[in-house]
Coordinates of C-alpha atoms in Angstrom, one line a residue:
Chain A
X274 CA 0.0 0.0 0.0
X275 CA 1.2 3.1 -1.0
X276 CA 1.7 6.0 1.6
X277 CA 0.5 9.6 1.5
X278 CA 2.1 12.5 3.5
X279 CA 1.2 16.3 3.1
X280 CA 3.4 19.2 3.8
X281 CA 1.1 19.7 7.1
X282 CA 1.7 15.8 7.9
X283 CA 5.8 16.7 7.5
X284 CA 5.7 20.1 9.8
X285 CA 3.4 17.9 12.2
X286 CA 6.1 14.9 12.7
X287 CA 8.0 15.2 15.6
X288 CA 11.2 16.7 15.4
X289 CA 13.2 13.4 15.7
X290 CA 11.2 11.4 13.7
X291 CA 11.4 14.2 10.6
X292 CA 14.8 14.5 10.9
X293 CA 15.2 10.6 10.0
X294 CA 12.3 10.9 7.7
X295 CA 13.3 13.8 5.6
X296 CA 17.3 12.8 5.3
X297 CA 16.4 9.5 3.9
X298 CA 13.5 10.4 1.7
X299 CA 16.1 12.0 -0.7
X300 CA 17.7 8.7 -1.5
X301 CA 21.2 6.9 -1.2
X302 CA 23.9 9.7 -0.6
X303 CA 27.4 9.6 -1.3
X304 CA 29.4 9.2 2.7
X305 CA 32.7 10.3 3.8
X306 CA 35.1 11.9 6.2
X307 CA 36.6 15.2 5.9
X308 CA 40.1 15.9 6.9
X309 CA 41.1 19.0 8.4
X310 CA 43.4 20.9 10.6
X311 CA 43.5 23.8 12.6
X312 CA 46.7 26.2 12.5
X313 CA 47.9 25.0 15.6
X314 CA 48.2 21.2 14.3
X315 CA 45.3 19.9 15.8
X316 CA 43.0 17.5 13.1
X317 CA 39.8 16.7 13.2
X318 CA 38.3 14.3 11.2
X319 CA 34.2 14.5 10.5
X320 CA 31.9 12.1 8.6
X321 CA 29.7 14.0 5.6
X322 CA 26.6 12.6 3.6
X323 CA 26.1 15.6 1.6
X324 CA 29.1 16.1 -1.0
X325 CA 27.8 17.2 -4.3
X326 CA 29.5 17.0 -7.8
X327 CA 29.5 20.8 -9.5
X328 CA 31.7 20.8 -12.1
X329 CA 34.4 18.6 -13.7
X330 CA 36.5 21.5 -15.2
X331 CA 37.6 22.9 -13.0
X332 CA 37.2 19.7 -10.6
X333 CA 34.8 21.0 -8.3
X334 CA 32.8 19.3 -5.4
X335 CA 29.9 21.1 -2.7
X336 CA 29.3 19.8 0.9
X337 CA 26.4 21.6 3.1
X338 CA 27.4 22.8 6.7
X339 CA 24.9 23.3 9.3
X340 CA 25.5 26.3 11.1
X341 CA 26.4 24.4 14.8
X342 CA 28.7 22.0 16.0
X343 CA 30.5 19.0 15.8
X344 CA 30.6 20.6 11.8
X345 CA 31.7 24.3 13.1
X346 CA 35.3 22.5 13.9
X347 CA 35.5 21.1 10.6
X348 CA 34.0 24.6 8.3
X349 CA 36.5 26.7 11.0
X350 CA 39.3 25.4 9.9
X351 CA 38.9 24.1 6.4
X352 CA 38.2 28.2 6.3
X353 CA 41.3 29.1 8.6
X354 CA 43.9 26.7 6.1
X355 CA 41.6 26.9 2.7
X356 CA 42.3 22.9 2.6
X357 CA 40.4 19.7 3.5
X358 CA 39.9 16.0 2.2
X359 CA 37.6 13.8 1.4
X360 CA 38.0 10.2 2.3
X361 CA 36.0 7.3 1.2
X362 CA 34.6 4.9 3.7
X363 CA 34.9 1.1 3.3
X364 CA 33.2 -1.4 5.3
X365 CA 36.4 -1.9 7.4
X366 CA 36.2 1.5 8.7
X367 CA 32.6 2.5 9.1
X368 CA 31.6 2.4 12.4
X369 CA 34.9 4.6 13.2
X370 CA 33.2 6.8 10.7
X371 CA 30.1 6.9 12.5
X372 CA 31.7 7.9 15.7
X373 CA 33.1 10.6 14.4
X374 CA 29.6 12.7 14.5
X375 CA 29.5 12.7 18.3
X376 CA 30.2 16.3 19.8
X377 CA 33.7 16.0 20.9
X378 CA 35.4 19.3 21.9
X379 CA 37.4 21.3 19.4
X380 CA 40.3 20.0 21.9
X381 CA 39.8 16.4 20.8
X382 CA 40.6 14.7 17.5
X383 CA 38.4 12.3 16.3
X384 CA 41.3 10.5 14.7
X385 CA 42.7 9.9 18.5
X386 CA 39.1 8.8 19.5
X387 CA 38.7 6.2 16.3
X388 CA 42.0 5.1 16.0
X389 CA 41.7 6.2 12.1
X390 CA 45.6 7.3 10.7
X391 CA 46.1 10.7 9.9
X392 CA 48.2 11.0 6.9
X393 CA 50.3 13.7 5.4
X394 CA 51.8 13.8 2.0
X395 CA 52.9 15.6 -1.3
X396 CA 52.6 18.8 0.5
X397 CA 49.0 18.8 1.2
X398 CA 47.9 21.1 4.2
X399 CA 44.8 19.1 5.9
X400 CA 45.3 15.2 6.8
X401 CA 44.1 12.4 4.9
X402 CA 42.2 9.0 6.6
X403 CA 45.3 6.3 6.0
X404 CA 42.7 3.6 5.8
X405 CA 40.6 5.1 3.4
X406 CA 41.7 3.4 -0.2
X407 CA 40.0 6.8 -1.8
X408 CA 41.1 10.0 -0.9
X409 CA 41.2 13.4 -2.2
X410 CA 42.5 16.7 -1.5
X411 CA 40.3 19.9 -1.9
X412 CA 40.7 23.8 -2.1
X413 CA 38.1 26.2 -0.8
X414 CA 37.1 28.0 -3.4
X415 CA 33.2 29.8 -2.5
X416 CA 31.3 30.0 0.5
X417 CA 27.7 30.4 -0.3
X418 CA 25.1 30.9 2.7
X419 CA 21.7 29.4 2.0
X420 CA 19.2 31.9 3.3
X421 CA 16.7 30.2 3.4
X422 CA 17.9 27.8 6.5
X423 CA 20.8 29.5 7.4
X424 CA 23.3 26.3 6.0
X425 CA 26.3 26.9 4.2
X426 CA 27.6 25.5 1.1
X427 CA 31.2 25.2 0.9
X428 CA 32.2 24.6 -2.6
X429 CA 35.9 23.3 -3.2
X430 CA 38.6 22.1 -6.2
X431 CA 39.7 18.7 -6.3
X432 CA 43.8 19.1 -6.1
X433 CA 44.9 15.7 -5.1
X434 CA 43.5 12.6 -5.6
X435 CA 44.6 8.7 -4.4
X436 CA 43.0 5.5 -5.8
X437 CA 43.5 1.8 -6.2
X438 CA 45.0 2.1 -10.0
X439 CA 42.8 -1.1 -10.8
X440 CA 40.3 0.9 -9.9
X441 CA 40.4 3.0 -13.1
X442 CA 38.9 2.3 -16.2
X443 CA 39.6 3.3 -19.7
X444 CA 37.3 5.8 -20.3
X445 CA 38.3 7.5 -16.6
X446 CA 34.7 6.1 -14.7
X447 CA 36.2 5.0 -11.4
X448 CA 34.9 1.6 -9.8
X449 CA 33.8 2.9 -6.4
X450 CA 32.7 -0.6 -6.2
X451 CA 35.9 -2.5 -7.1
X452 CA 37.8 0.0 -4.1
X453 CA 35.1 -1.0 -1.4
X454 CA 33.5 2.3 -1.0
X455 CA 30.3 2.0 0.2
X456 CA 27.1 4.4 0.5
X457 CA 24.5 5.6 3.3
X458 CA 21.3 6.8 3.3
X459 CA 19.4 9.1 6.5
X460 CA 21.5 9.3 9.5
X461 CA 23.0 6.2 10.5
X462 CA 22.3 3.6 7.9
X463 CA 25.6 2.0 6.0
X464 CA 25.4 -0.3 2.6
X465 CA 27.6 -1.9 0.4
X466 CA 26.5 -2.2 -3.2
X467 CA 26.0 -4.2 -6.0
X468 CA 26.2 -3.4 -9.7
X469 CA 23.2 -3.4 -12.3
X470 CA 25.1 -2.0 -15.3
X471 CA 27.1 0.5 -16.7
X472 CA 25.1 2.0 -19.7
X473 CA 26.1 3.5 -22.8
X474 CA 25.5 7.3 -23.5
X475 CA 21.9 7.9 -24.4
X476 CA 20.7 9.5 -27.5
X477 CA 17.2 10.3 -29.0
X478 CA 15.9 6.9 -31.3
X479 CA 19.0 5.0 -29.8
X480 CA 18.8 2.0 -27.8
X481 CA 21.1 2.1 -24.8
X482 CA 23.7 -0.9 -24.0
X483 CA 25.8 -2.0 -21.7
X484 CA 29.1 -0.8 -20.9
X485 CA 32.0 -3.6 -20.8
X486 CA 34.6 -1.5 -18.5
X487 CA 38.4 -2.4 -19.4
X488 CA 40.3 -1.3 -16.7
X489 CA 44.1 0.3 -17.1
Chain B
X701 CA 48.8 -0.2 -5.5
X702 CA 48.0 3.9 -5.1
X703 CA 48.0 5.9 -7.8
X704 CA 48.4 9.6 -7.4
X705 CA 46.6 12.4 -10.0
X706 CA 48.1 16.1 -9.1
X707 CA 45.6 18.7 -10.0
X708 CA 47.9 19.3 -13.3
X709 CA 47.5 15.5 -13.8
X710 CA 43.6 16.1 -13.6
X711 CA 43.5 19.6 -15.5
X712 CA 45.3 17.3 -18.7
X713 CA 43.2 14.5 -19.1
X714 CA 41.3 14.2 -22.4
X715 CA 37.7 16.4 -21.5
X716 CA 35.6 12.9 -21.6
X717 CA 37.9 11.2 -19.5
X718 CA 38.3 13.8 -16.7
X719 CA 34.3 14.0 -16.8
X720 CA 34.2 10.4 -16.1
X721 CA 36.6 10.3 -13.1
X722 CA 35.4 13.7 -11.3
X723 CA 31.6 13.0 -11.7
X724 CA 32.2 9.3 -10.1
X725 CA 35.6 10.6 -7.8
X726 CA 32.6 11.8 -5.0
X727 CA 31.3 8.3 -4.3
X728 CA 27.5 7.4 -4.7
X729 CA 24.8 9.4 -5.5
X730 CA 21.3 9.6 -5.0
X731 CA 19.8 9.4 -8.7
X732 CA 16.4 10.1 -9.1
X733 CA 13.5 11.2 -12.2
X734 CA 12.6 15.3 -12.1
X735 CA 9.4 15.1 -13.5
X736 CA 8.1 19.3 -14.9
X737 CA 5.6 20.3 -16.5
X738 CA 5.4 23.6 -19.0
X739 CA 2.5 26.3 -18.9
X740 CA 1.1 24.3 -22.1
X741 CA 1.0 21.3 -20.3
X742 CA 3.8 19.7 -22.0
X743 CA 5.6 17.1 -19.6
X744 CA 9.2 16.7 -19.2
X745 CA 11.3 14.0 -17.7
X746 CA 15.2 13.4 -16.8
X747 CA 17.2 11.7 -14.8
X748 CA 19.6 13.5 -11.7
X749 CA 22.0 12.9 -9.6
X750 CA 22.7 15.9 -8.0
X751 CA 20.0 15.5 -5.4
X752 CA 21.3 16.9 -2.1
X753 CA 19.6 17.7 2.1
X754 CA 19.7 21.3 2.7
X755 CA 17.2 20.6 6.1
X756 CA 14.3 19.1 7.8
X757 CA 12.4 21.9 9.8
X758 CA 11.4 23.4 6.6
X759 CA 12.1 20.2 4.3
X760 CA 14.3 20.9 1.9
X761 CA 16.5 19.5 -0.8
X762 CA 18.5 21.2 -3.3
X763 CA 19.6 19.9 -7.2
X764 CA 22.1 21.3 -9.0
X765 CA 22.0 22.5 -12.6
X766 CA 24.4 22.6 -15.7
X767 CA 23.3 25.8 -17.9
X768 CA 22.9 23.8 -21.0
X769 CA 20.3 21.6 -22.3
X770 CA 18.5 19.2 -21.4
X771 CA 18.5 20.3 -17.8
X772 CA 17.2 23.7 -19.5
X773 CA 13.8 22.2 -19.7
X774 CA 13.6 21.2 -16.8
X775 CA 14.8 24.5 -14.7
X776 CA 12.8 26.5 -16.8
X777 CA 9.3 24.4 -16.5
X778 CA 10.3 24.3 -12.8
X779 CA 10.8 28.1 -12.7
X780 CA 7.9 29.0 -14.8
X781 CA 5.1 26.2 -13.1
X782 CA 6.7 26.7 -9.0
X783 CA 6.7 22.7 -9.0
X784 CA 8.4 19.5 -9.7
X785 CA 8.4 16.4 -8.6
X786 CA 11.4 13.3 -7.6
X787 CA 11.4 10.2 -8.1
X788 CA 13.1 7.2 -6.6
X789 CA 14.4 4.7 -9.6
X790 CA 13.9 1.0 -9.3
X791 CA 15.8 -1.9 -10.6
X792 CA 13.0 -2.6 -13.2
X793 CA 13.0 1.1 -14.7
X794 CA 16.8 2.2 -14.7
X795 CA 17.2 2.2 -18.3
X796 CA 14.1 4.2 -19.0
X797 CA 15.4 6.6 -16.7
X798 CA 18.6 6.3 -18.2
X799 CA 17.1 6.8 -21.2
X800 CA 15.7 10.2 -20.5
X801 CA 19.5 11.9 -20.1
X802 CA 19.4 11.9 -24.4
X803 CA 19.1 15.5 -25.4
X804 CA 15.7 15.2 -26.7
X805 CA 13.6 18.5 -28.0
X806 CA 11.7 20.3 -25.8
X807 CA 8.8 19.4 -27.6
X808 CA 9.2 16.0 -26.8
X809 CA 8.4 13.9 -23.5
X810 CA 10.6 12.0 -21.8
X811 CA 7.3 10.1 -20.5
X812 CA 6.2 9.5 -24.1
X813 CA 9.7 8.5 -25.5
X814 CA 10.5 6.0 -22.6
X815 CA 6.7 4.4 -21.9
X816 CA 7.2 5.9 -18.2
X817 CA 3.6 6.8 -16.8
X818 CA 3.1 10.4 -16.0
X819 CA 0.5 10.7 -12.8
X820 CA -1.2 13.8 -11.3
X821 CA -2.7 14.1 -7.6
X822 CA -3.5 15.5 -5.1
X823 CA -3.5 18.4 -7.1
X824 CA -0.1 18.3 -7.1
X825 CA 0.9 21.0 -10.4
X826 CA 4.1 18.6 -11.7
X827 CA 3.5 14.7 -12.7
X828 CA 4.6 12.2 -10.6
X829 CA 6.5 8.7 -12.2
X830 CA 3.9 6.0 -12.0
X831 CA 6.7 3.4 -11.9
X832 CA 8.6 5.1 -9.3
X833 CA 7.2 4.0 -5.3
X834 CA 8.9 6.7 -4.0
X835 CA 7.6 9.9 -4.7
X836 CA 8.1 13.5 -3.9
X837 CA 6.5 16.9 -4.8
X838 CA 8.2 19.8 -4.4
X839 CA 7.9 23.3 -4.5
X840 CA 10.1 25.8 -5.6
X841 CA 11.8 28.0 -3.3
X842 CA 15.2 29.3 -4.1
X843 CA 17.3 29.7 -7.1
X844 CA 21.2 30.3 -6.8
X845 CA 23.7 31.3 -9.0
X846 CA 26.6 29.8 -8.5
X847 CA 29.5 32.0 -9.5
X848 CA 32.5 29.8 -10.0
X849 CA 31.4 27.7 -13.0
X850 CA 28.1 29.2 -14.0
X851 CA 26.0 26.3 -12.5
X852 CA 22.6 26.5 -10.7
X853 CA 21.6 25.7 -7.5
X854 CA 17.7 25.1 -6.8
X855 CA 15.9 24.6 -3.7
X856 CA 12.7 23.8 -2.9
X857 CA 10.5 22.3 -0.1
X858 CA 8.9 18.9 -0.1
X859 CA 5.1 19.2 0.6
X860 CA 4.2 15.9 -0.7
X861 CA 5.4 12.4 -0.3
X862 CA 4.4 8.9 -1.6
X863 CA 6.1 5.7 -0.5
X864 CA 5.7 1.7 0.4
X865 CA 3.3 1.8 3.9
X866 CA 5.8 -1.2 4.6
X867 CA 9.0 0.7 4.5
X868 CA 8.5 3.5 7.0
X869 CA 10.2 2.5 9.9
X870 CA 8.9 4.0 13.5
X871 CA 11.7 6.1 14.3
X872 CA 11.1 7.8 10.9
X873 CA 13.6 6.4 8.8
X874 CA 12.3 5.0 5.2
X875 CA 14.2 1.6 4.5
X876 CA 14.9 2.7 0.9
X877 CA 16.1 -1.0 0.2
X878 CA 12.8 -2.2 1.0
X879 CA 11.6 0.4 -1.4
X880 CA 13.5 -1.1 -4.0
X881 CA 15.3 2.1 -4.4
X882 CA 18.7 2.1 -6.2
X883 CA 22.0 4.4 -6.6
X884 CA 24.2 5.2 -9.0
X885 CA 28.1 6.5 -9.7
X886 CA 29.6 8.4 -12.5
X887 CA 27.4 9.1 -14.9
X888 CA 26.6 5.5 -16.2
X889 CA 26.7 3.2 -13.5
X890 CA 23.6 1.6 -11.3
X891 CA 23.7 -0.2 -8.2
X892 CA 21.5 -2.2 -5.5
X893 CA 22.7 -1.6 -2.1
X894 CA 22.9 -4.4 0.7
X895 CA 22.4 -2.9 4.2
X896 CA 25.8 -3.2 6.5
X897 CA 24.2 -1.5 9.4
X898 CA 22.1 1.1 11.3
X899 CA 24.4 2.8 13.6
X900 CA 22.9 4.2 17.4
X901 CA 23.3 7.9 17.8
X902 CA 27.0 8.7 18.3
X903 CA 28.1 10.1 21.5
X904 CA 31.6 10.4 22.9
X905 CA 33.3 7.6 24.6
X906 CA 30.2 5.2 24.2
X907 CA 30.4 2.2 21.8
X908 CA 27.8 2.6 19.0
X909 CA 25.5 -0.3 18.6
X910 CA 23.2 -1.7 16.0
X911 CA 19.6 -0.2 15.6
X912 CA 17.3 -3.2 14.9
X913 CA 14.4 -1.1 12.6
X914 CA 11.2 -1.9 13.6
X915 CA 8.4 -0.9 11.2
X916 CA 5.0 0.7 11.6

């Protein structure tokens, strides 16, 4: 049986139940933990369901803040250093990624807390997730505030990026699936996933095929 | 072994290539069907996966827009009508939906060139996918420019919903596996999911434990 709920339904939910309802209505979302630093040296290390894809040239990516904390740590600084990452989360490390949305203090690393490896390399200025086999580096580049709610969306270049080469393919789709990266939907619920297809590019009067990835 | 891409590396892949890699670099991605409808009552259908949480208390979710057709159909019936609806994709009408990212003329409907069913209700001013089971109205609220690359950002507030009676669990999470809801990466690639987990609310220094879902 199919389900109806008004707008007047929604705003009637209680808080708590809305908050799960809404952030999984909008389907599976793409999960990981952001890197940063603050300029004394101190990382944190946050876990993100709303990175958004804006533009592949330049390489640019979105995330939404919420204007309070544990995300304040993570906007703060990737504002204070103009740097951050984004690192993929595999089914080895996602309760550690969980954790890391409790409210620790700005004084705390979630890294210390999870045990998760803070790297450094090729110069980059915020710490990567060692156990992450996906990770990329990112440059503020905008800060838009959403008036409407008060959020803020940090848009960002992709600088660096680190991924199981037999992970690429040919034409440069990379197998998420092949490097264990795995997806979420609403607050707290973690899948693996399985693939359907790849399909070909879709034209008018053309019937789509499958894609047969060869992989460098 | 790692591979390493410098943003220099990324800035000379061949165009195709580096659209490939960025638009499937950001992990999963909710994909769903925008379904519009023009003042003449021509319907319009296409596939996105750029579907993002701005907030709960109002409802809202944001999609992102290239300034080039088709998505030009779309934001303008969108702009022009106040309304559009999403919705969820299912293992048995991926291709259709698939099917609708071909740069067809405005003239044209998605609906009518893939066999999807366009449904009105509720008074509801956009059509809704008859195939889909999850399904959202929405209604227009905010339009942003987004300086760095010319793209659009548009919100809008849900203020209808349709899903599986089954799948609503009574904390208010929907099970969108149980909805048969899928995912996708890059821009060709579809996935089922496989639930790892539903994580307990983090707090510090207390082990996070599994929520068993219990349904209404």
């Amino acid at each position: 049986m199919q389900k109806y709920f008004s707008s007047d339904d929604i705003m009637a939910m209680e808080k708590q139940l809305r908050v799960h309802f809404i952030n999984s209505i909008g389907g599976f979302k793409s999960v990981s933990l952001i890197g940063t630093v603050d300029k004394n040296g101190k990382t944190n290390l946050a876990v993100f369901s709303s990175l958004v894809h804006i533009g592949a040239n330049p390489a640019l990516v979105a995330l939404i803040f919420r204007p309070s904390p544990p995300e304040r740590n993570t906007l703060n600084n990737l504002l204070e250093t103009g740097f951050y990452t984004v690192n993929h989360i595999n089914e080895t490390i996602y309760k550690e990624a969980h954790q890391t949305s409790a409210r620790y203090d700005a004084a705390i690393s979630e890294f210390d807390e999870t045990g998760l490896t803070p790297i450094y390399k090729n110069d980059f200025k915020a710490p990567f997730v060692g156990e992450s086999l996906v990770q990329i580096g990112i440059e503020f580049r905008e800060k838009i505030d959403i008036q409407i709610n008060g959020t803020i969306m940090v848009i960002g270049e992709i600088v660096q990026v680190y991924f199981p080469e037999n992970c690429l393919s040919n034409d440069g789709f990379l197998d998420l699936e092949k490097a264990n990266t795995i997806t979420c939907s609403g607050l707290d619920s973690y899948h693996i996933t399985q693939r359907l297809d790849r399909l070909s590019y879709a034209k008018p009067n053309l019937e789509i095929t499958s894609i047969l990835s060869d992989y460098f």
